[in-house]
Tab-separated table of C-alpha atoms and ligand atoms in Angstrom:
chain	number	residue	atom	x	y	z
A	1	UNK	CA	81.631	-77.249	65.083
A	2	UNK	CA	80.419	-75.938	69.144
A	3	UNK	CA	76.656	-75.126	68.379
A	4	UNK	CA	74.672	-73.578	70.978
A	5	UNK	CA	70.836	-73.494	70.080
A	6	UNK	CA	69.197	-71.500	73.170
A	7	UNK	CA	65.675	-71.308	73.475
A	8	UNK	CA	63.861	-67.145	73.545
A	9	UNK	CA	59.885	-67.408	73.294
A	10	UNK	CA	58.083	-70.702	74.129
A	11	UNK	CA	55.037	-71.221	76.379
A	12	UNK	CA	56.930	-71.480	79.242
A	13	UNK	CA	60.155	-70.237	81.068
A	14	UNK	CA	61.698	-73.332	82.353
A	15	UNK	CA	64.213	-72.065	84.739
A	16	UNK	CA	63.856	-69.157	87.984
A	17	UNK	CA	64.791	-66.569	85.082
A	18	UNK	CA	62.380	-63.145	84.924
A	19	UNK	CA	61.842	-64.158	80.709
A	20	UNK	CA	58.254	-63.914	79.327
A	21	UNK	CA	56.586	-66.841	78.194
A	22	UNK	CA	54.344	-66.877	75.345
A	23	UNK	CA	52.036	-68.534	73.055
A	24	UNK	CA	54.886	-69.169	70.314
A	25	UNK	CA	58.587	-69.868	69.724
A	26	UNK	CA	62.037	-68.281	68.862
A	27	UNK	CA	65.329	-70.292	68.982
A	28	UNK	CA	68.545	-69.098	68.431
A	29	UNK	CA	71.309	-70.462	66.966
A	30	UNK	CA	75.028	-70.530	67.627
A	31	UNK	CA	78.498	-71.426	66.082
A	32	UNK	CA	81.480	-70.115	65.014
A	33	UNK	CA	80.389	-68.161	61.800
A	34	UNK	CA	76.420	-67.632	62.134
A	35	UNK	CA	74.393	-66.888	65.247
A	36	UNK	CA	71.260	-67.385	63.787
A	37	UNK	CA	67.599	-66.341	64.808
A	38	UNK	CA	64.592	-68.898	64.519
A	39	UNK	CA	61.167	-67.771	64.188
A	40	UNK	CA	60.563	-64.753	67.056
A	41	UNK	CA	57.525	-65.495	68.624
A	42	UNK	CA	54.801	-63.684	69.053
A	43	UNK	CA	56.863	-60.350	69.760
A	44	UNK	CA	55.299	-59.959	74.128
A	45	UNK	CA	58.785	-62.035	74.707
A	46	UNK	CA	61.670	-61.999	72.347
A	47	UNK	CA	63.686	-58.478	73.476
A	48	UNK	CA	63.041	-58.840	76.706
A	49	UNK	CA	63.442	-62.410	76.662
A	50	UNK	CA	66.965	-62.090	75.023
A	51	UNK	CA	68.429	-59.552	77.259
A	52	UNK	CA	67.559	-61.595	80.025
A	53	UNK	CA	69.812	-64.654	78.606
A	54	UNK	CA	72.231	-62.442	77.547
A	55	UNK	CA	71.849	-62.680	74.231
A	56	UNK	CA	72.232	-59.379	70.745
A	57	UNK	CA	69.673	-58.961	69.063
A	58	UNK	CA	71.791	-56.273	67.286
A	59	UNK	CA	75.006	-59.332	66.565
A	60	UNK	CA	72.689	-61.279	64.698
A	61	UNK	CA	74.430	-63.115	61.273
A	62	UNK	CA	70.754	-64.091	58.926
A	63	UNK	CA	67.058	-64.892	60.777
A	64	UNK	CA	64.118	-67.743	59.477
A	65	UNK	CA	60.785	-68.231	59.577
A	66	UNK	CA	59.810	-71.303	59.780
A	67	UNK	CA	56.502	-70.774	58.657
A	68	UNK	CA	53.398	-67.932	57.794
A	69	UNK	CA	52.308	-67.859	61.816
A	70	UNK	CA	51.683	-64.271	63.844
A	71	UNK	CA	53.408	-67.091	66.731
A	72	UNK	CA	57.003	-66.951	64.886
A	73	UNK	CA	55.997	-64.610	63.035
A	74	UNK	CA	55.251	-61.026	65.323
A	75	UNK	CA	58.291	-59.719	66.626
A	76	UNK	CA	59.932	-60.041	63.347
A	77	UNK	CA	59.391	-55.856	63.289
A	78	UNK	CA	61.473	-55.759	66.740
A	79	UNK	CA	64.756	-58.286	65.536
A	80	UNK	CA	64.848	-55.907	63.032
A	81	UNK	CA	65.115	-52.723	64.699
A	82	UNK	CA	68.129	-54.152	66.412
A	83	UNK	CA	69.710	-55.879	63.358
A	84	UNK	CA	69.621	-53.108	60.873
A	85	UNK	CA	69.434	-54.992	57.076
A	86	UNK	CA	68.845	-58.790	57.821
A	87	UNK	CA	68.495	-61.811	55.555
A	88	UNK	CA	65.801	-63.548	56.181
A	89	UNK	CA	65.171	-66.604	54.652
A	90	UNK	CA	61.681	-68.332	54.640
A	91	UNK	CA	60.041	-70.231	51.627
A	92	UNK	CA	57.585	-67.949	49.516
A	93	UNK	CA	54.484	-69.729	50.832
A	94	UNK	CA	55.039	-67.760	54.249
A	95	UNK	CA	53.194	-64.977	52.924
A	96	UNK	CA	48.838	-66.932	52.340
A	97	UNK	CA	45.857	-65.612	53.896
A	98	UNK	CA	45.715	-67.621	56.913
A	99	UNK	CA	42.864	-68.101	60.262
A	100	UNK	CA	41.887	-71.067	62.506
A	101	UNK	CA	38.663	-71.699	62.845
A	102	UNK	CA	36.324	-73.901	64.672
A	103	UNK	CA	31.937	-74.427	63.851
A	104	UNK	CA	32.322	-71.109	66.055
A	105	UNK	CA	34.863	-69.021	64.971
A	106	UNK	CA	37.106	-67.373	62.502
A	107	UNK	CA	41.017	-65.444	63.301
A	108	UNK	CA	44.246	-64.826	61.788
A	109	UNK	CA	46.818	-66.061	62.097
A	110	UNK	CA	48.858	-65.417	59.721
A	111	UNK	CA	52.179	-62.402	59.411
A	112	UNK	CA	50.891	-59.662	61.493
A	113	UNK	CA	53.313	-57.440	60.008
A	114	UNK	CA	52.361	-56.150	55.657
A	115	UNK	CA	55.891	-57.742	54.390
A	116	UNK	CA	56.409	-54.188	53.097
A	117	UNK	CA	56.695	-52.562	57.033
A	118	UNK	CA	59.603	-56.334	57.437
A	119	UNK	CA	61.211	-54.970	54.112
A	120	UNK	CA	61.349	-51.428	54.835
A	121	UNK	CA	62.496	-52.046	58.117
A	122	UNK	CA	65.596	-54.243	56.835
A	123	UNK	CA	64.065	-57.771	56.329
A	124	UNK	CA	65.831	-58.468	53.289
A	125	UNK	CA	63.480	-61.958	52.208
A	126	UNK	CA	65.703	-65.330	50.356
A	127	UNK	CA	63.122	-67.843	49.633
A	128	UNK	CA	64.583	-70.934	49.922
A	129	UNK	CA	61.240	-73.485	48.460
A	130	UNK	CA	64.413	-76.148	48.593
A	131	UNK	CA	67.125	-78.060	50.951
A	132	UNK	CA	69.492	-75.416	51.207
A	133	UNK	CA	72.441	-73.848	53.361
A	134	UNK	CA	72.642	-70.794	54.148
A	135	UNK	CA	75.204	-70.248	56.162
A	136	UNK	CA	77.905	-72.708	56.818
A	137	UNK	CA	76.661	-75.991	58.488
A	138	UNK	CA	73.477	-74.511	58.799
A	139	UNK	CA	70.611	-75.388	56.059
A	140	UNK	CA	67.591	-75.222	56.062
A	141	UNK	CA	64.506	-77.600	54.855
A	142	UNK	CA	62.547	-75.817	52.460
A	143	UNK	CA	59.677	-77.230	51.268
A	144	UNK	CA	59.300	-80.875	53.712
A	145	UNK	CA	58.201	-84.061	51.384
A	146	UNK	CA	55.048	-85.841	53.492
A	147	UNK	CA	56.239	-89.567	52.737
A	148	UNK	CA	54.102	-91.338	56.323
A	149	UNK	CA	49.839	-91.973	56.335
A	150	UNK	CA	49.377	-91.020	59.681
A	151	UNK	CA	50.732	-87.055	60.034
A	152	UNK	CA	47.162	-85.478	58.832
A	153	UNK	CA	47.897	-82.548	59.879
A	154	UNK	CA	45.179	-79.932	61.143
A	155	UNK	CA	41.451	-79.867	59.901
A	156	UNK	CA	41.155	-76.034	62.481
A	157	UNK	CA	43.556	-74.485	59.740
A	158	UNK	CA	43.398	-73.663	57.099
A	159	UNK	CA	43.977	-70.541	54.221
A	160	UNK	CA	42.155	-68.401	51.648
A	161	UNK	CA	41.910	-68.963	48.546
A	162	UNK	CA	41.676	-66.568	45.557
A	163	UNK	CA	37.916	-67.191	45.431
A	164	UNK	CA	37.793	-66.999	48.612
A	165	UNK	CA	36.804	-70.397	49.876
A	166	UNK	CA	38.799	-71.895	52.919
A	167	UNK	CA	40.229	-74.649	52.321
A	168	UNK	CA	43.176	-77.012	55.223
A	169	UNK	CA	46.244	-75.126	54.777
A	170	UNK	CA	48.650	-77.761	52.486
A	171	UNK	CA	51.563	-75.833	54.242
A	172	UNK	CA	54.264	-75.597	51.671
A	173	UNK	CA	56.012	-73.346	53.562
A	174	UNK	CA	56.937	-75.291	57.254
A	175	UNK	CA	60.999	-75.641	57.160
A	176	UNK	CA	62.640	-77.492	60.232
A	177	UNK	CA	66.572	-74.890	60.297
A	178	UNK	CA	69.158	-78.016	60.412
A	179	UNK	CA	72.636	-77.399	62.354
A	180	UNK	CA	75.849	-79.300	61.940
A	181	UNK	CA	78.269	-80.725	64.669
A	182	UNK	CA	80.958	-82.457	66.103
A	183	UNK	CA	78.096	-85.369	67.562
A	184	UNK	CA	75.457	-85.266	64.096
A	185	UNK	CA	72.769	-83.259	63.363
A	186	UNK	CA	70.642	-80.552	65.775
A	187	UNK	CA	67.329	-80.223	64.605
A	188	UNK	CA	64.800	-77.229	64.935
A	189	UNK	CA	61.264	-77.185	64.805
A	190	UNK	CA	59.382	-74.626	64.060
A	191	UNK	CA	55.958	-75.975	64.491
A	192	UNK	CA	56.348	-78.880	62.711
A	193	UNK	CA	52.815	-78.567	60.879
A	194	UNK	CA	54.175	-80.434	57.755
A	195	UNK	CA	54.556	-83.635	60.346
A	196	UNK	CA	57.453	-84.547	62.510
A	197	UNK	CA	58.715	-87.556	61.401
A	198	UNK	CA	58.303	-86.616	57.733
A	199	UNK	CA	60.789	-83.164	58.326
A	200	UNK	CA	63.596	-86.279	59.973
A	201	UNK	CA	62.813	-88.090	56.988
A	202	UNK	CA	62.944	-85.892	54.569
A	203	UNK	CA	66.371	-84.220	56.006
A	204	UNK	CA	68.092	-87.599	56.187
A	205	UNK	CA	67.258	-87.745	52.314
A	206	UNK	CA	69.321	-84.559	51.776
A	207	UNK	CA	72.051	-85.764	54.296
A	208	UNK	CA	72.210	-89.240	53.996
A	209	UNK	CA	74.420	-91.009	56.059
A	210	UNK	CA	74.402	-88.891	59.092
A	211	UNK	CA	73.353	-89.304	61.690
A	212	UNK	CA	70.760	-87.054	64.148
A	213	UNK	CA	71.919	-86.056	67.471
A	214	UNK	CA	68.956	-83.818	68.638
A	215	UNK	CA	65.640	-82.504	67.831
A	216	UNK	CA	64.069	-79.585	69.487
A	217	UNK	CA	61.052	-77.166	69.181
A	218	UNK	CA	57.273	-77.349	68.332
A	219	UNK	CA	55.873	-80.864	67.796
A	220	UNK	CA	52.329	-79.589	66.824
A	221	UNK	CA	52.262	-83.055	68.813
A	222	UNK	CA	49.578	-80.955	71.320
A	223	UNK	CA	47.008	-81.223	67.993
A	224	UNK	CA	47.419	-85.017	67.103
A	225	UNK	CA	44.805	-87.598	67.439
A	226	UNK	CA	45.904	-90.792	68.845
A	227	UNK	CA	47.169	-93.087	66.149
A	228	UNK	CA	49.283	-90.595	65.086
A	229	UNK	CA	51.082	-89.501	68.354
A	230	UNK	CA	51.367	-93.749	69.631
A	231	UNK	CA	52.978	-94.137	65.363
A	232	UNK	CA	55.084	-91.103	65.901
A	233	UNK	CA	56.572	-92.126	69.048
A	234	UNK	CA	57.921	-95.565	67.703
A	235	UNK	CA	58.971	-93.823	64.346
A	236	UNK	CA	61.341	-91.584	66.538
A	237	UNK	CA	63.295	-94.553	67.076
A	238	UNK	CA	64.318	-94.874	63.782
A	239	UNK	CA	66.356	-92.332	64.840
A	240	UNK	CA	68.176	-93.256	67.718
A	241	UNK	CA	68.001	-89.648	67.932
A	242	UNK	CA	70.339	-89.129	71.655
A	243	UNK	CA	68.224	-85.285	72.350
A	244	UNK	CA	64.871	-84.552	71.708
A	245	UNK	CA	63.392	-81.421	73.801
A	246	UNK	CA	59.987	-80.489	72.624
A	247	UNK	CA	58.415	-76.651	72.691
A	248	UNK	CA	55.372	-74.479	71.734
A	249	UNK	CA	52.528	-76.545	70.696
A	250	UNK	CA	53.355	-80.374	71.639
A	251	UNK	CA	51.626	-78.778	74.552
A	252	UNK	CA	52.533	-79.996	78.596
A	253	UNK	CA	49.976	-83.417	78.548
A	254	UNK	CA	51.823	-84.586	75.676
A	255	UNK	CA	55.290	-83.372	76.224
A	256	UNK	CA	54.724	-85.586	79.488
A	257	UNK	CA	53.879	-88.158	77.407
A	258	UNK	CA	57.164	-88.247	75.204
A	259	UNK	CA	59.132	-87.165	78.675
A	260	UNK	CA	57.516	-91.597	79.681
A	261	UNK	CA	58.392	-92.661	76.858
A	262	UNK	CA	62.156	-91.258	76.054
A	263	UNK	CA	63.771	-90.905	79.401
A	264	UNK	CA	66.877	-89.495	80.185
A	265	UNK	CA	66.884	-88.453	76.876
A	266	UNK	CA	63.421	-85.899	76.439
A	267	UNK	CA	64.164	-81.629	77.679
A	268	UNK	CA	62.026	-79.229	77.769
A	269	UNK	CA	62.879	-77.010	75.154
A	270	UNK	CA	61.161	-73.903	77.381
A	271	UNK	CA	62.478	-70.752	77.469
A	272	UNK	CA	65.993	-70.192	79.063
A	273	UNK	CA	66.412	-74.039	78.053
A	274	UNK	CA	70.349	-74.242	76.525
A	275	UNK	CA	71.568	-77.051	74.040
A	276	UNK	CA	75.230	-76.691	73.338
A	277	UNK	CA	77.546	-79.286	71.179
B	1	FE2	FE1	52.471	-72.265	66.012
B	2	FE2	FE1	52.300	-72.913	63.718
């Protein structure tokens, strides 16, 4: 099965095209039977970049939200105006009240639009708490089981509970998209808040014996400490992945370090990057 993956929104534009870079992520996955949008950026570049890259947002067959952060969910109102009624697959915890909190600031970073607005624009939420197939040969991971001892999460990302307390975000909703191609699985991460290695192990348990050909998307290795970064690179080797394209919350410094380690297997998954399998 031929698969094309195109980065529509990302922090940087990787080619000389008149597209928009933004803090966020969106990616289009095209197979012979499906055209699925994973995430939508924060709403600055999705329409323009789709047009520049000659991708018709109106022709989507479904969408997936990797987790409930504004920089992945914020463009869906615009997307729905192109598509009309559309299945939107996500974990039910996407609507948690999420914040980024430091010693000096508290910033709301959850989904900017109300669920009711998205639904009246055509979103049909399909909740996928577990691993499942959403189109032929296309899967979502559902909640990712935590099995590593080095992917500790980001303490600045919190949720407000019913009692008004702020606690570390458990990111039950964080999930990845998986496509089965002739050369192996293609994994697209949103932010990998659940941990990149936790996510890959989870996929391997769900689809035992299958090789992972490519991994791309946000790794959240930018904010990760040196020990987590080192162990992640070490563990990545176990999967013998042929292509790794990092995006978004990896950051440029970490991306350069991953490039140094992986050589020709590495690519920058910036706006306009295309993976064809
Ligand atoms: Fe993000
Ligand atoms: Fe995120």
